Backbone as XML, in Angstrom:
<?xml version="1.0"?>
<chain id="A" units="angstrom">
  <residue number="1" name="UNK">
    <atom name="N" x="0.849" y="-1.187" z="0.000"/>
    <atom name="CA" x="0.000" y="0.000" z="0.000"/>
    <atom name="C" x="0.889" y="1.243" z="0.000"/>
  </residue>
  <residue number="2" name="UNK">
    <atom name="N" x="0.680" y="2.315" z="-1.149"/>
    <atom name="CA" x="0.841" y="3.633" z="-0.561"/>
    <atom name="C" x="0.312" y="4.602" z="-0.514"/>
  </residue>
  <residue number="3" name="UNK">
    <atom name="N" x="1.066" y="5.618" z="0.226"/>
    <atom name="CA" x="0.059" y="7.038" z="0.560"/>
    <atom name="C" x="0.201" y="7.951" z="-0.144"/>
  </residue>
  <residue number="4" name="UNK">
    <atom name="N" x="-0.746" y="8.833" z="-0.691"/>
    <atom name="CA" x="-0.909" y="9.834" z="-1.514"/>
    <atom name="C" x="-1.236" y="10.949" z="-0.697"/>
  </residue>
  <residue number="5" name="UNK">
    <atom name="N" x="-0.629" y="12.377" z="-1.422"/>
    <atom name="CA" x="-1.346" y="13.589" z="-0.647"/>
    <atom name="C" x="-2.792" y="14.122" z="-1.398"/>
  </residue>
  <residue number="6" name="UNK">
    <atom name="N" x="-3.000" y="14.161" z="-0.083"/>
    <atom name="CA" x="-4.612" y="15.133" z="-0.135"/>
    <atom name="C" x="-4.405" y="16.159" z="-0.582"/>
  </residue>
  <residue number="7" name="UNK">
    <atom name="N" x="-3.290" y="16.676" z="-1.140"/>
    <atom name="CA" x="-3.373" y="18.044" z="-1.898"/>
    <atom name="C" x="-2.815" y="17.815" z="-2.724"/>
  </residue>
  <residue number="8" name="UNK">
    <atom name="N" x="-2.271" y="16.896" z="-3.377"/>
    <atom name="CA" x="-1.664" y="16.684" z="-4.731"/>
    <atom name="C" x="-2.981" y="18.054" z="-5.725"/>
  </residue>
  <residue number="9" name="UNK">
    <atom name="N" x="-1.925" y="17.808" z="-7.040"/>
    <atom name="CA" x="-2.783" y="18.997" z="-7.838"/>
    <atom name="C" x="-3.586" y="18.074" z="-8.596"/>
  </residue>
  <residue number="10" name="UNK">
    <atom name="N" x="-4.909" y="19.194" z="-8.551"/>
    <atom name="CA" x="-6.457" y="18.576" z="-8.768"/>
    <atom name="C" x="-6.808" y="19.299" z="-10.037"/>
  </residue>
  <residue number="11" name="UNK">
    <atom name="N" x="-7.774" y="19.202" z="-11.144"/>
    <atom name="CA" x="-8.016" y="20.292" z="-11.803"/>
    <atom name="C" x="-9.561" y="19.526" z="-12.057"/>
  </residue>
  <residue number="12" name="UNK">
    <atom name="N" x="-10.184" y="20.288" z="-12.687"/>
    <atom name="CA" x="-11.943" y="20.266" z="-12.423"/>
    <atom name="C" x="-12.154" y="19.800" z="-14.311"/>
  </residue>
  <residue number="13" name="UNK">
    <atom name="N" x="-13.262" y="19.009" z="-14.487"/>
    <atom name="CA" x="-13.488" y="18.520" z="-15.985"/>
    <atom name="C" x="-13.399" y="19.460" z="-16.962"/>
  </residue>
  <residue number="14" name="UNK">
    <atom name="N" x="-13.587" y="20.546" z="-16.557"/>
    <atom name="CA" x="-13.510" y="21.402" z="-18.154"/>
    <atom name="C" x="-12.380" y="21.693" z="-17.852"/>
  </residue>
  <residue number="15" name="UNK">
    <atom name="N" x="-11.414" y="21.881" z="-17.397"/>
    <atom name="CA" x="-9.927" y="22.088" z="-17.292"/>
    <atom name="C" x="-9.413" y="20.877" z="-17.943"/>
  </residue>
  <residue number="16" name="UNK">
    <atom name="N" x="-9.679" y="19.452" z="-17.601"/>
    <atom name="CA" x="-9.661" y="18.069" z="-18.325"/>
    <atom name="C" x="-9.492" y="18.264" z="-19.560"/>
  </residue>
  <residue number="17" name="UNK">
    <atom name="N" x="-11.145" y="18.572" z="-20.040"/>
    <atom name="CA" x="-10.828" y="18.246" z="-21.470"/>
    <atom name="C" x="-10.209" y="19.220" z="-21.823"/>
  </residue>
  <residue number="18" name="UNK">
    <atom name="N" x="-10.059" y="20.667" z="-21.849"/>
    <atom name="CA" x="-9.816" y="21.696" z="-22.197"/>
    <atom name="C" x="-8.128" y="21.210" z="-22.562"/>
  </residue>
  <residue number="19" name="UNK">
    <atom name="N" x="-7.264" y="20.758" z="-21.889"/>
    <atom name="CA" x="-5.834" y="20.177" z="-22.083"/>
    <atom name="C" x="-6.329" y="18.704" z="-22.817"/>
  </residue>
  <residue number="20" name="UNK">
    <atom name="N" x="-7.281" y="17.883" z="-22.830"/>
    <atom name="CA" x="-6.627" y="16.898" z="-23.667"/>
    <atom name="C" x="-7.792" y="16.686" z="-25.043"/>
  </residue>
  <residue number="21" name="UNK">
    <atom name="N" x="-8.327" y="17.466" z="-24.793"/>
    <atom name="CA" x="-8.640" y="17.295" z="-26.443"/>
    <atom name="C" x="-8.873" y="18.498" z="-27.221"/>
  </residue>
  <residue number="22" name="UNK">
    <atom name="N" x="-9.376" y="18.502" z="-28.806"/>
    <atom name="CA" x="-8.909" y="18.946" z="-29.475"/>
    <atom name="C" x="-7.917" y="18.690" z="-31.002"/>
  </residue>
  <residue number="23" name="UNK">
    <atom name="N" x="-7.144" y="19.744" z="-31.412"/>
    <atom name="CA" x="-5.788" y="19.046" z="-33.005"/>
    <atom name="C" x="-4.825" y="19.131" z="-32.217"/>
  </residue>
  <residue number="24" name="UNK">
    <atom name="N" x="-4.367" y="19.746" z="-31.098"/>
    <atom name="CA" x="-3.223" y="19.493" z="-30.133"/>
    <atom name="C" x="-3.092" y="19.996" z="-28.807"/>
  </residue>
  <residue number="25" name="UNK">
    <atom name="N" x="-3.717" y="18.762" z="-28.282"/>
    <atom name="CA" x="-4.263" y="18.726" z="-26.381"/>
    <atom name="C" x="-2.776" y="19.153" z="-26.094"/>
  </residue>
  <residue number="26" name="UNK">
    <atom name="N" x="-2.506" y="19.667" z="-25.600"/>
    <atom name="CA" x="-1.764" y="19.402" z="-24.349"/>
    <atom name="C" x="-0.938" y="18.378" z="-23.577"/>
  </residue>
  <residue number="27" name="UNK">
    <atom name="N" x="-2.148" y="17.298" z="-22.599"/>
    <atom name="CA" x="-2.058" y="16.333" z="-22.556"/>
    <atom name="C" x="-2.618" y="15.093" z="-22.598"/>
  </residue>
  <residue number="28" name="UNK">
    <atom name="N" x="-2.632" y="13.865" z="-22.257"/>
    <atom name="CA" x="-2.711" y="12.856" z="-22.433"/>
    <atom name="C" x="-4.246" y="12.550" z="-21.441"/>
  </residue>
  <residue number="29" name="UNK">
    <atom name="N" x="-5.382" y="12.656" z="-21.519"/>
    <atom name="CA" x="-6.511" y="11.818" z="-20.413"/>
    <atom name="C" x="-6.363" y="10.452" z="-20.241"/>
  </residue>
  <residue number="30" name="UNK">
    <atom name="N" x="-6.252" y="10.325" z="-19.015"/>
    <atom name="CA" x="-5.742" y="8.802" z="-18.591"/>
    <atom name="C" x="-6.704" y="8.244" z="-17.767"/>
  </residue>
  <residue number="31" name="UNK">
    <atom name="N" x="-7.865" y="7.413" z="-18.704"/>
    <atom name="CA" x="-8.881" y="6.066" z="-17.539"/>
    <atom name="C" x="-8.169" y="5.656" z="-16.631"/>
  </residue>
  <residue number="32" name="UNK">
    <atom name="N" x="-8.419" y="5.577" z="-15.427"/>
    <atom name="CA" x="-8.111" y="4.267" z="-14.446"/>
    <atom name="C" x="-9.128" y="2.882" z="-14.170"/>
  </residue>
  <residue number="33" name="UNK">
    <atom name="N" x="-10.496" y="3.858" z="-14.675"/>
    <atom name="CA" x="-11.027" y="2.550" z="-14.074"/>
    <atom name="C" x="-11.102" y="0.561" z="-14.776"/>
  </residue>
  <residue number="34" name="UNK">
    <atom name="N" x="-11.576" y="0.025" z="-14.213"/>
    <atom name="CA" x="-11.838" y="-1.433" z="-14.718"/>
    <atom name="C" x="-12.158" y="-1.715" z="-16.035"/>
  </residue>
  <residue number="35" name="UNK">
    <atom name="N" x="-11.847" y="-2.521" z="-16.498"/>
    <atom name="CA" x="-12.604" y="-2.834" z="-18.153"/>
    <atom name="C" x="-14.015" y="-2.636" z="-18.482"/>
  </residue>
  <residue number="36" name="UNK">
    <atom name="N" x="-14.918" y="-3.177" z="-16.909"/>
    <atom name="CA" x="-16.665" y="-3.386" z="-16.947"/>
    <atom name="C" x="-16.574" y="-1.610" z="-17.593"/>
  </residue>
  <residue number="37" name="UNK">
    <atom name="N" x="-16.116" y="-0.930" z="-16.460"/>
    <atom name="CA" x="-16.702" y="0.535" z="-16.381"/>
    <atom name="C" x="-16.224" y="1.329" z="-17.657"/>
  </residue>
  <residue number="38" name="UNK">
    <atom name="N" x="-14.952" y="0.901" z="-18.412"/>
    <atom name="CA" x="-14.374" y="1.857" z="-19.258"/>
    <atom name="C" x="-15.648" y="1.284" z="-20.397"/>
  </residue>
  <residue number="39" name="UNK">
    <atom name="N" x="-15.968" y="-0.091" z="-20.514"/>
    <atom name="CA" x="-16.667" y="-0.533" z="-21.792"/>
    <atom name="C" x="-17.894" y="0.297" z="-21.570"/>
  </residue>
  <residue number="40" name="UNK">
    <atom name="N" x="-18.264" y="0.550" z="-20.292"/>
    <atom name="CA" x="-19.888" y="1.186" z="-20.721"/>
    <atom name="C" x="-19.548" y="2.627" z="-20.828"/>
  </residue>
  <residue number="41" name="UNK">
    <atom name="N" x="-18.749" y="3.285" z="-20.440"/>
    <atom name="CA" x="-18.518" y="4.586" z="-21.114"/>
    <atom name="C" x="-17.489" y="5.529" z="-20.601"/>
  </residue>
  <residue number="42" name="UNK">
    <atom name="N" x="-16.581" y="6.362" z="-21.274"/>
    <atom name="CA" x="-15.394" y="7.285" z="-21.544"/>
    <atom name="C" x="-15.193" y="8.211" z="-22.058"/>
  </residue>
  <residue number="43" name="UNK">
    <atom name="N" x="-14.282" y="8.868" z="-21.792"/>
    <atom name="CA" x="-14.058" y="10.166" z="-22.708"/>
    <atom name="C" x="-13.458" y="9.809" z="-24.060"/>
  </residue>
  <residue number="44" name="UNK">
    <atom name="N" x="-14.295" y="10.601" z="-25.031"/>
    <atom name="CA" x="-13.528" y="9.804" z="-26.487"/>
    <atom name="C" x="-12.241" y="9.813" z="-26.612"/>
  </residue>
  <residue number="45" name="UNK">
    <atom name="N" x="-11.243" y="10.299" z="-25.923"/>
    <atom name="CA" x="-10.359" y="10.810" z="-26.385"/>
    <atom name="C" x="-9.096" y="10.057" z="-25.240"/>
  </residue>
  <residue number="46" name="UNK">
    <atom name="N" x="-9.885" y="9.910" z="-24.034"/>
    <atom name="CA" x="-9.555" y="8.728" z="-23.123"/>
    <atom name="C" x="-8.133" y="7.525" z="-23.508"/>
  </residue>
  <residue number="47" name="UNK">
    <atom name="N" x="-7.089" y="7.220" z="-22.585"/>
    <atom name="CA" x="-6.346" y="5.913" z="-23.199"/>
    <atom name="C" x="-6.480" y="5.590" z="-22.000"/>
  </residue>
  <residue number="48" name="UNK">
    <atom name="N" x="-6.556" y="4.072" z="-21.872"/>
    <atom name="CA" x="-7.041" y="3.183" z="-20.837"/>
    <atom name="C" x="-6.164" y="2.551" z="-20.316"/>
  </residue>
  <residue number="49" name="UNK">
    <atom name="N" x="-5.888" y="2.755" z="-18.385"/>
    <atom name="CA" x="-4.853" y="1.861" z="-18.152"/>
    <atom name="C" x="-5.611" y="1.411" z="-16.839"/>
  </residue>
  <residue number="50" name="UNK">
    <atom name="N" x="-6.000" y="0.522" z="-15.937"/>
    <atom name="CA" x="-6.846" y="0.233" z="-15.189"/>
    <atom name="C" x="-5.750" y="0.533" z="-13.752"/>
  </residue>
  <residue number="51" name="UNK">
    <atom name="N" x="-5.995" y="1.009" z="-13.060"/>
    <atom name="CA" x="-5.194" y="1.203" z="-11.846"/>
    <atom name="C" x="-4.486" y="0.112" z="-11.397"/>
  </residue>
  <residue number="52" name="UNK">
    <atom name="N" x="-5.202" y="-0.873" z="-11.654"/>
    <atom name="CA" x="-4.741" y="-2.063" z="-10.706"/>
    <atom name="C" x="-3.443" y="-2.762" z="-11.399"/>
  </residue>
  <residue number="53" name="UNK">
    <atom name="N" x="-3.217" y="-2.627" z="-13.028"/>
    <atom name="CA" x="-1.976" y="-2.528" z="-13.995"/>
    <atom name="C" x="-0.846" y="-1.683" z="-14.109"/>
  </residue>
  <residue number="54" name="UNK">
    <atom name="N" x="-1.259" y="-0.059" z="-13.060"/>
    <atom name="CA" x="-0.386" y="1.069" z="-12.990"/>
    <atom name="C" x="0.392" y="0.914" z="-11.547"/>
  </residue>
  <residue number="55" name="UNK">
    <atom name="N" x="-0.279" y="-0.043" z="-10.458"/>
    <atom name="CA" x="0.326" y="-0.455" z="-9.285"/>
    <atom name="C" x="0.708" y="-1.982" z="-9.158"/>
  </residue>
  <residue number="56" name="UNK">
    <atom name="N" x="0.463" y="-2.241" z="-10.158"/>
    <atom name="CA" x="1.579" y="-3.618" z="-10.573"/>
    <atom name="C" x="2.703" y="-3.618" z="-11.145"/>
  </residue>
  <residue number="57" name="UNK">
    <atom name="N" x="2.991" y="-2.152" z="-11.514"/>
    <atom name="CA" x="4.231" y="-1.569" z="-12.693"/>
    <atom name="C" x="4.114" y="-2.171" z="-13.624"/>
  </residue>
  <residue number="58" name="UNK">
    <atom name="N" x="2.659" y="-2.103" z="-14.499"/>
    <atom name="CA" x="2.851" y="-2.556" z="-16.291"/>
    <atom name="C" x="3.465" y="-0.692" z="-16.626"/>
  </residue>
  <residue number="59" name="UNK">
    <atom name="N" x="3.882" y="-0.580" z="-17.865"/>
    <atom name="CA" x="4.794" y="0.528" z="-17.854"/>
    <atom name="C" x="3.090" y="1.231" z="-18.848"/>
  </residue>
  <residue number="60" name="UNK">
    <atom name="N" x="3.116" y="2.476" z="-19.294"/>
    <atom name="CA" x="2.365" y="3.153" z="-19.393"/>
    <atom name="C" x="2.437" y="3.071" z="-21.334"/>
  </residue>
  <residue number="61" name="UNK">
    <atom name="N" x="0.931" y="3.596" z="-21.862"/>
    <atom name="CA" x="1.542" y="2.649" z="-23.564"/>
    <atom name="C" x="2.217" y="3.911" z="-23.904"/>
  </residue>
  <residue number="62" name="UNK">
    <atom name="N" x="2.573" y="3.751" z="-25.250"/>
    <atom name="CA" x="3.834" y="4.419" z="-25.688"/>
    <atom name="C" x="2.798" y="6.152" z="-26.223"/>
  </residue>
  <residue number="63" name="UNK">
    <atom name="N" x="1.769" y="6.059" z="-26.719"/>
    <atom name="CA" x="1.406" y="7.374" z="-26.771"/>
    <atom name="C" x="0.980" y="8.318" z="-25.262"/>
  </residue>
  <residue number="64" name="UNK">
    <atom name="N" x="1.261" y="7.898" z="-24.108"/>
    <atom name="CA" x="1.653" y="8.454" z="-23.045"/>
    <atom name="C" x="2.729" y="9.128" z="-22.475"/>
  </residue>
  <residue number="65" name="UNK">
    <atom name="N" x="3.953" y="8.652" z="-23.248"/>
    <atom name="CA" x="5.145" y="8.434" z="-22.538"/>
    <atom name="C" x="5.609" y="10.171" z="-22.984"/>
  </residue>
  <residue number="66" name="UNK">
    <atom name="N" x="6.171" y="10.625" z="-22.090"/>
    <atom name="CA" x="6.924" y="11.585" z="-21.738"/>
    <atom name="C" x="5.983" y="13.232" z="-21.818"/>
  </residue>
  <residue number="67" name="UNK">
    <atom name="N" x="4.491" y="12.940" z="-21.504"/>
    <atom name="CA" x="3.656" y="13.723" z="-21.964"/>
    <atom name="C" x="2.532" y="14.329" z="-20.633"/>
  </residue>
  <residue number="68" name="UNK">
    <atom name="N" x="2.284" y="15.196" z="-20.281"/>
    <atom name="CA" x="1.916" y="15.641" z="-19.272"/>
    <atom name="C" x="0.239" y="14.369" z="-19.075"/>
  </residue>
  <residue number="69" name="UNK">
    <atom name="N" x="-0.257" y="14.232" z="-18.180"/>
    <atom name="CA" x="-1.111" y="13.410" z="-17.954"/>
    <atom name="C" x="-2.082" y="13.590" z="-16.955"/>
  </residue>
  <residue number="70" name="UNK">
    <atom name="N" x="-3.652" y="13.458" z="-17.280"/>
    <atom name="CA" x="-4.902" y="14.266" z="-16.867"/>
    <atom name="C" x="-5.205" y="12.417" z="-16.136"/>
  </residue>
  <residue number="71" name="UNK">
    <atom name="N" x="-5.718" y="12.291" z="-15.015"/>
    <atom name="CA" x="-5.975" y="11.343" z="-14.861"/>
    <atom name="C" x="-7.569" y="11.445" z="-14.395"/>
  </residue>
  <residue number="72" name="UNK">
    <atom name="N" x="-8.320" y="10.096" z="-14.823"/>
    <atom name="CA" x="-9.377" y="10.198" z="-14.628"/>
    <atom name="C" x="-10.433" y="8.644" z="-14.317"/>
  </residue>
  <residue number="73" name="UNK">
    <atom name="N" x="-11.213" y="8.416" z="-13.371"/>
    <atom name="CA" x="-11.641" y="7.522" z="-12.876"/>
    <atom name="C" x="-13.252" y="7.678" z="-12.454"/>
  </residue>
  <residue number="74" name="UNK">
    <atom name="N" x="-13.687" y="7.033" z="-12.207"/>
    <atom name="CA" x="-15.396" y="7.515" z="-11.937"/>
    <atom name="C" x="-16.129" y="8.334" z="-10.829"/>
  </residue>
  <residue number="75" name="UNK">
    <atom name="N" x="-14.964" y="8.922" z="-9.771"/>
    <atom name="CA" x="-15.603" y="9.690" z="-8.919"/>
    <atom name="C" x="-14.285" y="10.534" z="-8.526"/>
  </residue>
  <residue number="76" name="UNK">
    <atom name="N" x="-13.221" y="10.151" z="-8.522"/>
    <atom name="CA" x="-11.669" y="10.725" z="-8.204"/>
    <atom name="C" x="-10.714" y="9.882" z="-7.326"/>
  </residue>
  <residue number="77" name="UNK">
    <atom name="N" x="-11.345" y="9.356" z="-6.589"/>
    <atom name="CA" x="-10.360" y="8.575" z="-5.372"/>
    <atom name="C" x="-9.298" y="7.807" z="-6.190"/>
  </residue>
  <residue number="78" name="UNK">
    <atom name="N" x="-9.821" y="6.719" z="-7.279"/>
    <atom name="CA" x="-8.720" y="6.195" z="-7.592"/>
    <atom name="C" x="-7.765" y="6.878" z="-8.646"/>
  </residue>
  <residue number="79" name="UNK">
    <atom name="N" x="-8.446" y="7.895" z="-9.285"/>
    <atom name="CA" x="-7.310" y="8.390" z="-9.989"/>
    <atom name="C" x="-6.191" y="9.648" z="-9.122"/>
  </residue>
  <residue number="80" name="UNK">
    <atom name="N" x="-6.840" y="10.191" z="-7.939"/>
    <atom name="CA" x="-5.826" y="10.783" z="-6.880"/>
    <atom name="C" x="-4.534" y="9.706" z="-6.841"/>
  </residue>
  <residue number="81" name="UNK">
    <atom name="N" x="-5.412" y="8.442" z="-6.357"/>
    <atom name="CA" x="-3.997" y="7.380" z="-5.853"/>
    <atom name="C" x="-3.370" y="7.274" z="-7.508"/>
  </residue>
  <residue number="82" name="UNK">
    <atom name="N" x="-3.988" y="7.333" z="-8.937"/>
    <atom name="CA" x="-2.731" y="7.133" z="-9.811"/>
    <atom name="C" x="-2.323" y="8.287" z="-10.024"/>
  </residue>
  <residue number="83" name="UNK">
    <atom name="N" x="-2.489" y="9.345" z="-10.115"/>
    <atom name="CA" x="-1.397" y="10.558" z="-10.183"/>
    <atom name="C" x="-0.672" y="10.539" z="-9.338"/>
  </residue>
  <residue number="84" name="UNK">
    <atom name="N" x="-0.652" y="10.567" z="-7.652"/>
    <atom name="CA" x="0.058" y="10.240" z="-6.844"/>
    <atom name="C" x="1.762" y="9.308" z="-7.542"/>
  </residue>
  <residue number="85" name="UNK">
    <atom name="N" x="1.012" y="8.052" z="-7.438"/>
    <atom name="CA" x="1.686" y="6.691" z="-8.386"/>
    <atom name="C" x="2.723" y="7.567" z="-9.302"/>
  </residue>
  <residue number="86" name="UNK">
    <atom name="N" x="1.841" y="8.053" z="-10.281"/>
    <atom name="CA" x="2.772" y="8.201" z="-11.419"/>
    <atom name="C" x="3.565" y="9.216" z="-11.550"/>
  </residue>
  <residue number="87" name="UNK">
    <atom name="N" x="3.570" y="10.120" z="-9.995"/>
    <atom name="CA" x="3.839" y="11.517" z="-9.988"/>
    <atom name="C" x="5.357" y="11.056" z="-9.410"/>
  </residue>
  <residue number="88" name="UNK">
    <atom name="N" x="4.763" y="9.663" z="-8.532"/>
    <atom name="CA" x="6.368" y="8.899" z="-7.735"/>
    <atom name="C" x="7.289" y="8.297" z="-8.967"/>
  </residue>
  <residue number="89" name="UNK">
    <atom name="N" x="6.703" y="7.624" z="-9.672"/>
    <atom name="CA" x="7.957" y="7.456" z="-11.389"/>
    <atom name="C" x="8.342" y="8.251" z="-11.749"/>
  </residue>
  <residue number="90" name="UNK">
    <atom name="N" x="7.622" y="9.922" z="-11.781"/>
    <atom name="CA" x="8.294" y="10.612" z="-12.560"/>
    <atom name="C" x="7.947" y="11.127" z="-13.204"/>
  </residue>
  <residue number="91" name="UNK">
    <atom name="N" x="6.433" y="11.324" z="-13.724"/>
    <atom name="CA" x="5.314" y="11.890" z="-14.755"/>
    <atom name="C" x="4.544" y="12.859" z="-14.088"/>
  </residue>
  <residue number="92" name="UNK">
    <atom name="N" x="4.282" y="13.352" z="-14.737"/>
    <atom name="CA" x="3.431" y="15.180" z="-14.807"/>
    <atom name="C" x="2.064" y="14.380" z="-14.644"/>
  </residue>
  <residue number="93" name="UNK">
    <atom name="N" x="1.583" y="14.363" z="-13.448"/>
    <atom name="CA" x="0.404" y="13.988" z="-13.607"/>
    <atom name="C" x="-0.531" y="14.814" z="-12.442"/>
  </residue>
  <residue number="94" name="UNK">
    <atom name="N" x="-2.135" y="14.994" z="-12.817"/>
    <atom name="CA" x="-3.142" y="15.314" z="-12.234"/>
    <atom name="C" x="-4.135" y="14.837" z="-12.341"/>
  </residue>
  <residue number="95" name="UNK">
    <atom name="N" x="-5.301" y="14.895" z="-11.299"/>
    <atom name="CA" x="-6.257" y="14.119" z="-11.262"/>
    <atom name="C" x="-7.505" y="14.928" z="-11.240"/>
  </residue>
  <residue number="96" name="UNK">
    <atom name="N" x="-8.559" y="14.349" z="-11.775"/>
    <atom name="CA" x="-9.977" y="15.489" z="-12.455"/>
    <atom name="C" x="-11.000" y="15.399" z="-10.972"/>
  </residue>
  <residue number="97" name="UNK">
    <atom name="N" x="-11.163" y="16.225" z="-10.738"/>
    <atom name="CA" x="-11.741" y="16.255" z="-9.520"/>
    <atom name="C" x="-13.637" y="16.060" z="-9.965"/>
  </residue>
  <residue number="98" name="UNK">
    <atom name="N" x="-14.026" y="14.741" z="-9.176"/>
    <atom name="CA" x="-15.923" y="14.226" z="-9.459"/>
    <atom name="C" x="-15.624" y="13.468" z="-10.553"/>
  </residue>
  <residue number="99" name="UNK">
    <atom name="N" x="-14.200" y="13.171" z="-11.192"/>
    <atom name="CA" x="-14.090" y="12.043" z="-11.978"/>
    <atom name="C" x="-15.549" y="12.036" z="-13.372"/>
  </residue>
  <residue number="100" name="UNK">
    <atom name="N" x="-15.351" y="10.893" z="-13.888"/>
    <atom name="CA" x="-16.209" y="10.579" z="-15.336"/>
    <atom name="C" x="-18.013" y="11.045" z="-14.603"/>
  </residue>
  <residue number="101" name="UNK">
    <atom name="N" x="-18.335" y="11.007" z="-13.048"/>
    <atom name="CA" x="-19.243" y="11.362" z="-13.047"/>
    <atom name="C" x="-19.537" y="12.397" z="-13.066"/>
  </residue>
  <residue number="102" name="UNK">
    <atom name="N" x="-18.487" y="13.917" z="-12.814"/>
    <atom name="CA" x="-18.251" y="15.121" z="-12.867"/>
    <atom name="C" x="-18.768" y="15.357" z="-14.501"/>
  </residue>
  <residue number="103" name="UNK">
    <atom name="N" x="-17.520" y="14.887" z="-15.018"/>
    <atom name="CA" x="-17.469" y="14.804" z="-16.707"/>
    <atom name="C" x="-18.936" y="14.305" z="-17.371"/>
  </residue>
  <residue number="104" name="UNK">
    <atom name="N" x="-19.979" y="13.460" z="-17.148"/>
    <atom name="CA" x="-21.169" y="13.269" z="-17.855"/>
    <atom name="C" x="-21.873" y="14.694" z="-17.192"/>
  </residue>
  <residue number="105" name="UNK">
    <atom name="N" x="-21.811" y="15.480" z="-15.580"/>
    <atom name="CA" x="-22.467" y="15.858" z="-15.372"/>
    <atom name="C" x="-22.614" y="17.563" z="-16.226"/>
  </residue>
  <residue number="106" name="UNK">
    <atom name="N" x="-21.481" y="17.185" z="-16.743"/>
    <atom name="CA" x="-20.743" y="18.683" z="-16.918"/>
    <atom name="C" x="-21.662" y="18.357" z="-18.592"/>
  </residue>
  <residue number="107" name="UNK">
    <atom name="N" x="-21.809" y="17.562" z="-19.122"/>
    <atom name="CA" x="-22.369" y="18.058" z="-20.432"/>
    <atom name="C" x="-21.085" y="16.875" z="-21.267"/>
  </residue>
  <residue number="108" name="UNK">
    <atom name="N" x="-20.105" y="16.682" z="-21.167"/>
    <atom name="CA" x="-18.813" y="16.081" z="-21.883"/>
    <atom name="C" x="-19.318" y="14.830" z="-22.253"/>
  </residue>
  <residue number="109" name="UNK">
    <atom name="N" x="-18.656" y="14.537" z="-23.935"/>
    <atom name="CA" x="-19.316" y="13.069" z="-24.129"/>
    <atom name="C" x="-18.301" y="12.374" z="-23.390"/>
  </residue>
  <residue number="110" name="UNK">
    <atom name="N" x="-19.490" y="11.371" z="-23.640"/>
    <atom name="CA" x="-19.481" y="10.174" z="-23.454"/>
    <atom name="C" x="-19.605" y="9.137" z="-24.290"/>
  </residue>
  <residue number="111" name="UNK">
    <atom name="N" x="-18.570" y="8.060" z="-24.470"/>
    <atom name="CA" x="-18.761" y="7.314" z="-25.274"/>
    <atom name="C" x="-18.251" y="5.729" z="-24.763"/>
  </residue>
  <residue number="112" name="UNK">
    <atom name="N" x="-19.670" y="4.802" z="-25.334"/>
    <atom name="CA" x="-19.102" y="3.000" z="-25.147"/>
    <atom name="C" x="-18.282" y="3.016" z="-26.007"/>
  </residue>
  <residue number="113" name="UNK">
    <atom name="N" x="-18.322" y="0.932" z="-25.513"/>
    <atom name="CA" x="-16.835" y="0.255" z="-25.883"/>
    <atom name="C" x="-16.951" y="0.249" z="-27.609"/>
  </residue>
  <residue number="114" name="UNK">
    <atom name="N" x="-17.848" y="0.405" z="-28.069"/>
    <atom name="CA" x="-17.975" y="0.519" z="-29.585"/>
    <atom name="C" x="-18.163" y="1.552" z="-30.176"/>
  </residue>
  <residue number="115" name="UNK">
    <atom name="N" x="-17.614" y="3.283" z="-29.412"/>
    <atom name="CA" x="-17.735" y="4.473" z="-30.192"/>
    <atom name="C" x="-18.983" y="4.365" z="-30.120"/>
  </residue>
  <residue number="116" name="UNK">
    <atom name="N" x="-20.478" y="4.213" z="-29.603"/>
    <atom name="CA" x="-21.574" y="4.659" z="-29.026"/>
    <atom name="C" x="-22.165" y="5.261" z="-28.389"/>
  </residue>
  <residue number="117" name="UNK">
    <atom name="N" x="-22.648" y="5.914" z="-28.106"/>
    <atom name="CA" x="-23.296" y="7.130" z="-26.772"/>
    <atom name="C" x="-23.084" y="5.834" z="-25.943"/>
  </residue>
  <residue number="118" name="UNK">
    <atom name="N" x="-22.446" y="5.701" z="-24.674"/>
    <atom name="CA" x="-21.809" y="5.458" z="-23.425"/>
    <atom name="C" x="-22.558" y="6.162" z="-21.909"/>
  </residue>
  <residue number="119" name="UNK">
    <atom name="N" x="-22.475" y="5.374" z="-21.352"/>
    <atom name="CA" x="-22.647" y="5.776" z="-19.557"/>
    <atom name="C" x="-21.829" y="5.460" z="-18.485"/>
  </residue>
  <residue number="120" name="UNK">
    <atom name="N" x="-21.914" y="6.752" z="-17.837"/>
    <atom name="CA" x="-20.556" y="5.923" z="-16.543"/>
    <atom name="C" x="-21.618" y="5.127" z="-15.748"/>
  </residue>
  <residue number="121" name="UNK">
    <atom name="N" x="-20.064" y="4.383" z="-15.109"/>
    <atom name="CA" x="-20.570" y="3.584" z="-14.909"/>
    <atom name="C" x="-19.118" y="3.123" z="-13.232"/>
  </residue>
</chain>
């Protein structure tokens, strides 16, 4: 187990997408959650690494690598603990504060595992 700070840097969903999408985000939006939850719905623009693969040290995929990183999960808790994580390797990372449920509430698509109108989940 480790510990993360309660004040690590936070930024709010339209700050999210506002850096990662677009013809040239910024940075990188990073899923944490499970396969069930990413298949029923995500940010289109979303790359998927499930937390539980980022604290096993699978290494991060290659259109991530060396690129500032928005992290994002279905309410925030677990993507706090992966920015934390990835902030200890060495990566520019932050976490979206109310997570993918912030993000549907805010108006932001959403999209399923087949490029479909999607729901968090």
């Amino acid at each position: 187990m480790f510990l993360f700070r309660r004040n690590g840097p936070r930024v709010t969903v339209d700050e999210a997408r506002s850096r990662t999408s677009g013809d040239r985000p910024s940075a990188v939006l990073l899923d944490v959650r499970e396969k069930p939850a990413w298949c029923a719905g995500h940010a289109p623009d979303a790359v998927h690494v499930p937390l539980t693969e980022l604290v096993a040290g699978f290494p991060l995929p290659a259109e991530t690598q060396g690129r500032p990183l928005v992290v994002i999960c279905r309410s925030g808790h677990r993507s706090r603990r992966a920015a934390e994580l990835l902030a200890e390797r060495g990566a520019q990372a932050v976490d979206v504060k109310g997570g993918m449920n912030a993000w549907a509430a805010a108006g932001h698509p959403v999209v399923g595992e087949r490029g479909n109108s999607g729901r968090t989940a």
